[in-house]
Short mmCIF file of C-alpha atoms and ligand atoms in Angstrom, two decimals:
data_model
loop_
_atom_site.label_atom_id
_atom_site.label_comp_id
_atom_site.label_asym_id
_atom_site.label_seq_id
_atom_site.Cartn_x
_atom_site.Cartn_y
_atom_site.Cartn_z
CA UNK A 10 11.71 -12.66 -32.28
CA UNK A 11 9.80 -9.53 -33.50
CA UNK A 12 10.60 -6.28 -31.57
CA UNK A 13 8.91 -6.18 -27.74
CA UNK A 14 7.81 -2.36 -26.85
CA UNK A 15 9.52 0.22 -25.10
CA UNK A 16 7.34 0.87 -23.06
CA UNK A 17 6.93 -2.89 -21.23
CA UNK A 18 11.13 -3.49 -21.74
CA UNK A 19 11.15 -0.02 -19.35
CA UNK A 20 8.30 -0.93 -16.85
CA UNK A 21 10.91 -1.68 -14.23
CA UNK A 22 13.23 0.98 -13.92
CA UNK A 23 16.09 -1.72 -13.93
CA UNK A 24 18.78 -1.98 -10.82
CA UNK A 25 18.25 -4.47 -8.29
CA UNK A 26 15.74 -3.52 -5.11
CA UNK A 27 14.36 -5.03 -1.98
CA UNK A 28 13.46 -8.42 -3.99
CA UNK A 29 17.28 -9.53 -3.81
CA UNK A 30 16.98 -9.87 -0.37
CA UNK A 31 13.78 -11.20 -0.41
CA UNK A 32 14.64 -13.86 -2.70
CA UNK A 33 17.95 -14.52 -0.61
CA UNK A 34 15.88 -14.95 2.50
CA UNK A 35 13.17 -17.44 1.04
CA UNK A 36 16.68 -19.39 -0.52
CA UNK A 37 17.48 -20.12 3.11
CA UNK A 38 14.08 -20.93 4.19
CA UNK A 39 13.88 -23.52 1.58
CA UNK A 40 16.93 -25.10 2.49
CA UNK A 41 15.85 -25.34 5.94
CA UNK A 42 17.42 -22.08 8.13
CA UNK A 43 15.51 -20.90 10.08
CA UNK A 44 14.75 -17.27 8.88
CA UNK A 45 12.32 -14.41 10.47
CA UNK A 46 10.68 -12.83 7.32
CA UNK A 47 9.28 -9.07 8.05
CA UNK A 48 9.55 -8.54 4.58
CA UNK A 49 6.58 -8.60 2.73
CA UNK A 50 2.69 -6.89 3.63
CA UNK A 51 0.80 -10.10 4.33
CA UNK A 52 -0.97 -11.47 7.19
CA UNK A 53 0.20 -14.18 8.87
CA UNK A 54 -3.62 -15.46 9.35
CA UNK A 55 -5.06 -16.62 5.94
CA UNK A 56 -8.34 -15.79 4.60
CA UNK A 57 -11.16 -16.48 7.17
CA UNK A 58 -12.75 -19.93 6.58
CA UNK A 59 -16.22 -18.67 6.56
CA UNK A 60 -15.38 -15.84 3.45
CA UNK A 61 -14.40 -19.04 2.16
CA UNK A 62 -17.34 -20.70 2.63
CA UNK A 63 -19.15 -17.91 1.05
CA UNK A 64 -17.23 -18.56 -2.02
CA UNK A 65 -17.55 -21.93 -1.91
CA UNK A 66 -21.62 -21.66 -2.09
CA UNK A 67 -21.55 -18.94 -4.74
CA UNK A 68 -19.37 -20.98 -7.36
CA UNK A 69 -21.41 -24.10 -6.35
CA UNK A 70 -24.58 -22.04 -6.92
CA UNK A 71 -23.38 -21.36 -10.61
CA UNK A 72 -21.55 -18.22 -10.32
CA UNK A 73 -18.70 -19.45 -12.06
CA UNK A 74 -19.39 -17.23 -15.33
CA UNK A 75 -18.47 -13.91 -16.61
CA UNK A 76 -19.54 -11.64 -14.37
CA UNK A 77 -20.64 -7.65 -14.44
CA UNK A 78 -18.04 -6.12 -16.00
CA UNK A 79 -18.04 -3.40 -13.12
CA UNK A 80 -18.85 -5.13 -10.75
CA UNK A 81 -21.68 -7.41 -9.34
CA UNK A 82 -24.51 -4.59 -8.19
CA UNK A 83 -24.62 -6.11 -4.46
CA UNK A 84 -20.87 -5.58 -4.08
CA UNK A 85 -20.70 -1.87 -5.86
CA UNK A 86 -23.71 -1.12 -3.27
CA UNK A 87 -21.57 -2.66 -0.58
CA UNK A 88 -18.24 -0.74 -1.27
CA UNK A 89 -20.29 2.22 -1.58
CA UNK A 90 -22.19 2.21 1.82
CA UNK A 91 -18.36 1.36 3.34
CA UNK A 92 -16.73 4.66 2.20
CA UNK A 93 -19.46 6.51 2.50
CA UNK A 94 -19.47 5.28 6.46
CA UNK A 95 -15.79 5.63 6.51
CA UNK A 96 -15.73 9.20 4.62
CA UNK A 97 -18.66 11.03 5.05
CA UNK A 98 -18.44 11.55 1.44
CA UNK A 99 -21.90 10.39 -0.57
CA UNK A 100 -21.40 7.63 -2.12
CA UNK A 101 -23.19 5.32 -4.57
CA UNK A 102 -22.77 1.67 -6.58
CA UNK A 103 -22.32 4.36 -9.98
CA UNK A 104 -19.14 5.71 -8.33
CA UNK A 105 -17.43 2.08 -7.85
CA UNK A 106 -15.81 -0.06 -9.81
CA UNK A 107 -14.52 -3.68 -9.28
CA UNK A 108 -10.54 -4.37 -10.23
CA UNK A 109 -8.78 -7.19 -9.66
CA UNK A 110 -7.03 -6.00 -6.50
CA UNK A 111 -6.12 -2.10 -5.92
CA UNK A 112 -2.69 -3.47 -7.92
CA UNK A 113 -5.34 -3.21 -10.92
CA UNK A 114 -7.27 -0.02 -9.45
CA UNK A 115 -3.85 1.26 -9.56
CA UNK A 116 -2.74 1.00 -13.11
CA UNK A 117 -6.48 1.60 -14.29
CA UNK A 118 -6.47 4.86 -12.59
CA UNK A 119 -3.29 5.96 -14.14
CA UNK A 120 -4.88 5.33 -17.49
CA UNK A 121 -7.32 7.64 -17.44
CA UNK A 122 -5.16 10.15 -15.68
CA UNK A 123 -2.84 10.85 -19.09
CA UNK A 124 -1.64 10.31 -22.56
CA UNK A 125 1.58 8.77 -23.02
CA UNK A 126 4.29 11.09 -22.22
CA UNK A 127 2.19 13.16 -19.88
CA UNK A 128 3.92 13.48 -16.25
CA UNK A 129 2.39 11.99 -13.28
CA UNK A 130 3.82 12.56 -9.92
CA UNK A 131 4.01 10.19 -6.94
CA UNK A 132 5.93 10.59 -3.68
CA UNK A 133 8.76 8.41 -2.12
CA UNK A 134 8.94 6.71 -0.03
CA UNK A 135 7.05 5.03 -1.73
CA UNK A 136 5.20 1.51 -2.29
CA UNK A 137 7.29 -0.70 -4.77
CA UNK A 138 5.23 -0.81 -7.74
CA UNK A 139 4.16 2.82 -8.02
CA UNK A 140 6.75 3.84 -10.73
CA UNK A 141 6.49 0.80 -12.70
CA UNK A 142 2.33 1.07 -12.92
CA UNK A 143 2.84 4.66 -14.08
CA UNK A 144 5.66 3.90 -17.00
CA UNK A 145 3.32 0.81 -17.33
CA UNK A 146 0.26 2.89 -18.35
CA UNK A 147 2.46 5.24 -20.69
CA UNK A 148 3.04 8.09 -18.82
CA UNK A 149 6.69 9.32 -17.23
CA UNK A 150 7.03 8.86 -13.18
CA UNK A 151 8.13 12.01 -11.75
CA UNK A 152 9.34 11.96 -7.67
CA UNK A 153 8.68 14.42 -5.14
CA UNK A 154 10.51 13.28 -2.09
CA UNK A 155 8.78 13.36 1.50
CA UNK A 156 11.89 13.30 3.74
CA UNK A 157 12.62 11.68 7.13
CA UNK A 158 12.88 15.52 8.89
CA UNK A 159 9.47 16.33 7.61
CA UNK A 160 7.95 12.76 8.99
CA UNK A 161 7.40 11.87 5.69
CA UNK A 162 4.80 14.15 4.77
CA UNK A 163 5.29 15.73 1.16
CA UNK A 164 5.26 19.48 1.57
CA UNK A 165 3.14 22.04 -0.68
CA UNK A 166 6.13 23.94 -1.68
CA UNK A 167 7.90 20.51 -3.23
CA UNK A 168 4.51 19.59 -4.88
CA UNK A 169 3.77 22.92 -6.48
CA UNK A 170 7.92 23.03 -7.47
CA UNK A 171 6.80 19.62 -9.15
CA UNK A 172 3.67 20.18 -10.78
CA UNK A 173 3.50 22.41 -13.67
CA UNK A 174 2.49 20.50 -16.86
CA UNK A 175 2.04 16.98 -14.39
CA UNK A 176 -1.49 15.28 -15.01
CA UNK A 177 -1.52 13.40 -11.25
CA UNK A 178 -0.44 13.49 -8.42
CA UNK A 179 -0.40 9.63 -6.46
CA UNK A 180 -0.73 9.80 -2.48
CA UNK A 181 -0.52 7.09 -0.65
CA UNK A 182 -2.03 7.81 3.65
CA UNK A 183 -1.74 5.42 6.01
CA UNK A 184 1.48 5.30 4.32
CA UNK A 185 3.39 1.53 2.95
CA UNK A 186 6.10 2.07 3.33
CA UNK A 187 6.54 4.26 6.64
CA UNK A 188 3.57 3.94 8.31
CA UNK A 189 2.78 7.66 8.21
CA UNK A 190 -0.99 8.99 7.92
CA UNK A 191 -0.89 12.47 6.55
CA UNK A 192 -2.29 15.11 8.82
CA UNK A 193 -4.77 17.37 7.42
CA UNK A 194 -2.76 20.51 6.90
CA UNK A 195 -0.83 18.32 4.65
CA UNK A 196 -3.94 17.16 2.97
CA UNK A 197 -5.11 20.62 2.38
CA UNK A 198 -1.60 21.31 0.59
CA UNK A 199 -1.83 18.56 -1.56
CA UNK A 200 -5.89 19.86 -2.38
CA UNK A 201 -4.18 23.09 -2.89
CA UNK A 202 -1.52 22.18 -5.46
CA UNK A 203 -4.05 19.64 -7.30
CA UNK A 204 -6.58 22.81 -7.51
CA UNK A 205 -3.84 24.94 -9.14
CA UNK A 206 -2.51 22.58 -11.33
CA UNK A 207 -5.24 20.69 -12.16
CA UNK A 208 -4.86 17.79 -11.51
CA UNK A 209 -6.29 14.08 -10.81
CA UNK A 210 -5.21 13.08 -7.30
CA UNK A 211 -5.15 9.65 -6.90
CA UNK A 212 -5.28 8.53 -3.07
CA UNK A 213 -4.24 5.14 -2.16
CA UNK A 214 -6.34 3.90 0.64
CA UNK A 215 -5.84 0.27 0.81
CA UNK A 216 -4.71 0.41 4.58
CA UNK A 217 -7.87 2.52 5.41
CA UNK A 218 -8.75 -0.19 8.39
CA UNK A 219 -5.30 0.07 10.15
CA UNK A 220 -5.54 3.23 11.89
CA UNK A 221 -3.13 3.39 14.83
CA UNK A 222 -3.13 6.79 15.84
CA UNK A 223 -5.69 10.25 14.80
CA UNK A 224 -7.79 9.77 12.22
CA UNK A 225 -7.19 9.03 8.55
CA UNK A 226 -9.36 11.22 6.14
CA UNK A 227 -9.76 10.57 3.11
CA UNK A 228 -8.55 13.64 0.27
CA UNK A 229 -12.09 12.89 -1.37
CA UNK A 230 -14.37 14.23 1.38
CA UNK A 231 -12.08 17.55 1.30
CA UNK A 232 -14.76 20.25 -0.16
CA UNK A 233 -14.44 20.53 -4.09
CA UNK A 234 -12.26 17.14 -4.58
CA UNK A 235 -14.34 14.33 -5.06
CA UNK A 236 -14.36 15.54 -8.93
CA UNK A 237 -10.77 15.12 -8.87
CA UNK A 238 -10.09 12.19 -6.92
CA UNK A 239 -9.44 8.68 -7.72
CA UNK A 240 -9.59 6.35 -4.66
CA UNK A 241 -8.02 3.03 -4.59
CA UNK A 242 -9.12 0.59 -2.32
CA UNK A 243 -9.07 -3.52 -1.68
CA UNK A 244 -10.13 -6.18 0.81
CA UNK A 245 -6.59 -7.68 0.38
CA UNK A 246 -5.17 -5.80 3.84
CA UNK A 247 -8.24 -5.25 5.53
CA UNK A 248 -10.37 -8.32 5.32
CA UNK A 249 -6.98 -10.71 4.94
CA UNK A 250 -8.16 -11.63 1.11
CA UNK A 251 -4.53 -10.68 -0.49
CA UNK A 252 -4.85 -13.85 -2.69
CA UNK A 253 -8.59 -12.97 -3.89
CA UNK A 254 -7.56 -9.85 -5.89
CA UNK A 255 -10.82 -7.79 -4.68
CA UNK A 256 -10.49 -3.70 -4.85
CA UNK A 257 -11.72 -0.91 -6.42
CA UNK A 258 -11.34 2.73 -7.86
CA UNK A 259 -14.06 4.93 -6.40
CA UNK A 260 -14.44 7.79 -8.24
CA UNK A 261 -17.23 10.33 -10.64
CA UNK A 262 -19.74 8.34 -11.78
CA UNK A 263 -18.43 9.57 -15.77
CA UNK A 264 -15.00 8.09 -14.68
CA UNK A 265 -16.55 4.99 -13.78
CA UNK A 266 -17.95 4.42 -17.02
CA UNK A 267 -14.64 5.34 -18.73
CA UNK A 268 -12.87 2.64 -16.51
CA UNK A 269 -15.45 -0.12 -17.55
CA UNK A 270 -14.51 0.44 -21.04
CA UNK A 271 -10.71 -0.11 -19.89
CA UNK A 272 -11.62 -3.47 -17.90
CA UNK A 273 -13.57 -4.75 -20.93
CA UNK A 274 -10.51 -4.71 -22.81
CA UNK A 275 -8.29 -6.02 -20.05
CA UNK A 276 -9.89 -7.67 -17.21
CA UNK A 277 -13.85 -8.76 -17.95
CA UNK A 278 -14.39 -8.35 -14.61
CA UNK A 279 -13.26 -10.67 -12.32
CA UNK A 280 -14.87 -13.90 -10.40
CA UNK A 281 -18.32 -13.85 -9.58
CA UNK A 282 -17.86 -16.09 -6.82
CA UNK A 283 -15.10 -13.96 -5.51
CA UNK A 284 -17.17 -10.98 -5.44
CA UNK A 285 -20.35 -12.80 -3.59
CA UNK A 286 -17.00 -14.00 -0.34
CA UNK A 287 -16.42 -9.68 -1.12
CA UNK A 288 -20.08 -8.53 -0.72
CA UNK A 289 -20.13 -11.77 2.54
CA UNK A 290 -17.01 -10.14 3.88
CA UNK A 291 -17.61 -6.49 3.70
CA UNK A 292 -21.22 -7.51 5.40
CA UNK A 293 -18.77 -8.94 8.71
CA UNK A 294 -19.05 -5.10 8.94
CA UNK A 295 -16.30 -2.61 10.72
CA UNK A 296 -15.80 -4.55 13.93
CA UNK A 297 -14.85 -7.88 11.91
CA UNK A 298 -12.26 -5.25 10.24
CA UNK A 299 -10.79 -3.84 13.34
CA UNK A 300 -10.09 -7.84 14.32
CA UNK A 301 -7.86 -8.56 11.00
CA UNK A 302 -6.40 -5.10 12.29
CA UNK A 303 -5.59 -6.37 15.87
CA UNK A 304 -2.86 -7.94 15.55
CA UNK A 305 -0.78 -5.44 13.68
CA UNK A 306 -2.05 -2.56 16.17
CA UNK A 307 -0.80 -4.86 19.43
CA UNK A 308 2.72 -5.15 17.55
CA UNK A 309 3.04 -1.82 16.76
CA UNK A 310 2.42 -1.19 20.77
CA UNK A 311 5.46 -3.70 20.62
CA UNK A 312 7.27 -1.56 18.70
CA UNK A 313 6.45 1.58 20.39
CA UNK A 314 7.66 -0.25 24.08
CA UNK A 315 10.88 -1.73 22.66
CA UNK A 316 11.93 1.33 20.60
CA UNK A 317 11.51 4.05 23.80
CA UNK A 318 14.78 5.23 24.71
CA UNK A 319 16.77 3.54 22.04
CA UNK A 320 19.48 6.03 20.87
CA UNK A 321 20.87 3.88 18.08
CA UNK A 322 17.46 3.03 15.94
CA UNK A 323 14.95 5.46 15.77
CA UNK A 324 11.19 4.66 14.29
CA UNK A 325 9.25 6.75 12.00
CA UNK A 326 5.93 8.08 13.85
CA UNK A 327 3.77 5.10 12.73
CA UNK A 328 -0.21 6.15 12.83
CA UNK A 329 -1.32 2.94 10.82
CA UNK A 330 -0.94 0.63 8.59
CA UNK A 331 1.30 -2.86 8.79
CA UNK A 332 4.65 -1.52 8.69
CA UNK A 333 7.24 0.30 11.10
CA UNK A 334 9.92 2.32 9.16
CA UNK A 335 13.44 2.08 11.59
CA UNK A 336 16.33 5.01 10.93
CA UNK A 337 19.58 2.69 11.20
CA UNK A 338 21.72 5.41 10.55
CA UNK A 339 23.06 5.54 14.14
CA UNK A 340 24.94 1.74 13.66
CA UNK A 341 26.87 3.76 10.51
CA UNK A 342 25.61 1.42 7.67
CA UNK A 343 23.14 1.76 5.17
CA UNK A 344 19.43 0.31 5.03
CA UNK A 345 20.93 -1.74 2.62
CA UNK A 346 23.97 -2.86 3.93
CA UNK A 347 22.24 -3.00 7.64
CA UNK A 348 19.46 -5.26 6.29
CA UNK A 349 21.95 -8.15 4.26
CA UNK A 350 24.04 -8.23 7.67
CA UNK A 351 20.74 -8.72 10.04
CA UNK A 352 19.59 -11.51 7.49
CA UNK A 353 23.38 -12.74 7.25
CA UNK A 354 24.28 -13.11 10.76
CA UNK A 355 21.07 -12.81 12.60
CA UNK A 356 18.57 -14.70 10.12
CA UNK A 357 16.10 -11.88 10.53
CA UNK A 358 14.27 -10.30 6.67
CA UNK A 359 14.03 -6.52 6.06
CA UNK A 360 13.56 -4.41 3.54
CA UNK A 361 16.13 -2.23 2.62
CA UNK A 362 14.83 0.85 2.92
CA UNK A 363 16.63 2.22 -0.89
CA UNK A 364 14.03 0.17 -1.90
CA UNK A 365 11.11 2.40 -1.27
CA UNK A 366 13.55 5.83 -2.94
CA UNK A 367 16.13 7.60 -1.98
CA UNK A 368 14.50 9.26 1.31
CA UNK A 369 14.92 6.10 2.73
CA UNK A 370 18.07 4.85 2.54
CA UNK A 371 19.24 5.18 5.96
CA UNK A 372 16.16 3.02 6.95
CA UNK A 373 14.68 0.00 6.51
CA UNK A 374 10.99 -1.56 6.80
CA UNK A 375 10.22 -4.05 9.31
CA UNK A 376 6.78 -5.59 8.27
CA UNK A 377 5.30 -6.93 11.79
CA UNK A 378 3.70 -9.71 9.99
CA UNK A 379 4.84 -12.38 12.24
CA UNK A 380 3.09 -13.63 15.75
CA UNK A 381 3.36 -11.49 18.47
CA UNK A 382 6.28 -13.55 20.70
CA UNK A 383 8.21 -13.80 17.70
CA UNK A 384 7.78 -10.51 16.78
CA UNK A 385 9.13 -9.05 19.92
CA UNK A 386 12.70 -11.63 19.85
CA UNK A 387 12.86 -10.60 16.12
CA UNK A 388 12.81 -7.10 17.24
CA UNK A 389 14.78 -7.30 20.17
CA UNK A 390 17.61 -9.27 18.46
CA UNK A 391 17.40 -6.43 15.51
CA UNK A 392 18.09 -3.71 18.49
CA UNK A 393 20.73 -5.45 20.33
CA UNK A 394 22.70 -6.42 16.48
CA UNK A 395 22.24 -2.30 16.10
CA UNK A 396 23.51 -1.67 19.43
CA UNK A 397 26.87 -3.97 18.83
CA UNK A 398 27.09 -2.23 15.11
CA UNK A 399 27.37 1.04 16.67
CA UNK A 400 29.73 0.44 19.81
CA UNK A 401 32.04 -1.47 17.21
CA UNK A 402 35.23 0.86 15.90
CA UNK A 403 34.77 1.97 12.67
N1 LIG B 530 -1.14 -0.02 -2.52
C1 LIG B 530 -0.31 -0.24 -1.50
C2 LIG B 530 0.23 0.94 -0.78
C3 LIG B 530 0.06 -1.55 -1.14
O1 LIG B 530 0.91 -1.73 -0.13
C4 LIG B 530 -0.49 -2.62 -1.87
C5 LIG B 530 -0.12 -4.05 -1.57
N2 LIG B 530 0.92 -4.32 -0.76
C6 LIG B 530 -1.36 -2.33 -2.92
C7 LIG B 530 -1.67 -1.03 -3.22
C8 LIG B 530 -1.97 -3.39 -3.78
O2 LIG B 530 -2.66 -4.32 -3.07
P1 LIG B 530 -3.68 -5.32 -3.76
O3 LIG B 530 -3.41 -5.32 -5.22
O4 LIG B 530 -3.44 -6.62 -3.12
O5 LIG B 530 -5.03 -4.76 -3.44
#
């Protein structure tokens, strides 16, 4: 075999993570135990039938060839009216375009951020593929950790420590994996330090529909950044179309046109039938949004109820998205070692919270991704096994 790259041999940064357990937990489900997964971020509804039906008509109706290469003009328009109505921030079809899922948005974003060997930053906790897209696109992943005391909010003064000769700095508000929106004093930091550094900021948004608590604003509408940021966004959380690979990088209209060179050499654009069910979808409007939200916002009420008073596990202040991040330090284990012994003896799927960085490891991520009844009894066992860890003698 002829020599494979560096660079893809290195995407991972090797070591096992949260996918061990995952994997051990879907083992047991196919041989038949019973097994509550909270592991992964996707709904436990599927894609509504009538998107479907959308898609349906469009491939019927002959979509079914390449299609614009940034994006089908309807659906650009579309995304465009929805951030501008979400931001404030003027926005037209020239500043979208189309990736296959905000995975894509991700990576493509990173490519235009640097050359290879240029320093990007990103902050853990963080969301599982983060330092693999950067070393993916050629540059070198460099961590600035938001700790548990600060409520996982990075500070200025470890992002400016961070930044000298870094090209980009990834954020990530409302927050996978802790749930955490970033208030706006923290936003303002972050605009400060990618003012004196000069740098791209790239803001994940993808949970921008699951808004718990205050307000999530977006780092683009923050005067003088929209030249800097790159927003990532997808229909995969908040219109349930995980499978459909539908997002976006929103961004100056000259970036734009430097990211349709990079998806004519990678993607082509993706399904014309899938963007007609995006521009159908993203027509249901903001209150067809708030309904995929519902059901994580009634389980994080759940949450909120079942974790009041509890000395033992402690919950991360959760303003949105799908996820609650629980402190297990009180029961004396690790995330890790917490989360193998709930699936072990309890049946019940976690992820470690080492998995998301090292600010984390005392935690780990419950992902309330399964009905409400069985949400609660998942829970509830998960408090009571905590409870028993911590009265039991060292
Ligand atoms: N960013 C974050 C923070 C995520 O949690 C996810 C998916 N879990 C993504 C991006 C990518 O989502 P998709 O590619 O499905 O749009």
């Amino acid at each position: 075999m002829a020599q494979i790259s560096q660079r893809i041999r290195h995407i991972t940064g090797g070591g096992s993570d949260g996918w061990d357990l995952y994997n051990r937990a879907r083992e047991l489900a196919a041989q038949g135990v019973p097994v509550v997964e909270l592991t992964i971020g996707e709904h436990d509804i599927k894609t509504d039938p009538v998107i479907l039906d959308a898609m349906r008509e469009a491939a019927g109706r002959g979509q079914t060839g390449y299609a614009a290469i940034p994006g089908i003009s309807a659906l650009r328009a579309a995304v465009a009216e929805r951030t501008e109505r979400m931001t404030g921030v003027r926005t037209g079809p020239q500043n979208v375009i189309v990736t296959p899922g905000g995975q894509s948005a991700l990576f493509a974003a990173h490519q235009l951020v640097g050359d290879p060997g240029d320093r990007a930053l990103y902050v853990e906790p963080y969301y599982a593929t983060y330092p693999g897209t950067i070393r993916g696109a050629g540059l070198v992943p460099v961590c600035v950790t938001a700790r548990a005391e600060a409520g996982f909010e990075p500070t200025e003064v470890d992002l400016m420590a961070a930044a000298p000769g870094a090209k980009s700095l990834l954020v990530n508000s409302p927050n996978n994996p802790t749930g955490v929106i970033y208030g706006e004093e923290t936003l303002r930091g972050i605009q400060r330090v990618a003012e004196e550094h000069d740098l791209w900021l790239v803001s994940d948004e993808v949970y921008d529909s699951q808004v718990w608590e205050g307000r999530h604003l977006s780092p683009r509408a923050l005067s003088g950044m929209e030249a800097r940021t790159l927003v990532v966004g997808s229909m995969s959380k908040s219109h349930a179309m995980t499978g459909s690979r539908l997002g976006w990088v929103i961004a100056p209209e000259e970036v734009v046109e430097m990211l349709w060179d990079l998806s004519t050499v990678t993607n082509y654009g993706i399904p014309g039938y899938i963007q007609k069910a995006g521009v159908f979808a993203l027509g249901l409007g903001p209150d067809y949004e708030a309904r995929i939200a519902e059901p994580f916002r009634r389980r994080r009420e759940i949450t909120q109820r079942l974790l009041a008073g509890q000395q033992v596990v402690r919950a991360a202040p959760q303003g949105g998205a799908m996820y609650t991040m629980l402190d297990v330090r009180g029961t004396g284990l690790s995330g890790d070692d917490f989360a193998w012994k709930l699936l072990e003896e309890e049946r019940i799927a976690v992820m470690p919270g080492g998995s998301f960085g090292q600010a984390t490891t005392g935690h780990v991520r419950v992902a309330m991704t399964v009905e409400d009844g069985a949400y609660e009894a998942a829970l509830q066992r998960l408090l009571a096994f905590a409870a028993r860890l911590a009265m039991a003698p060292a």
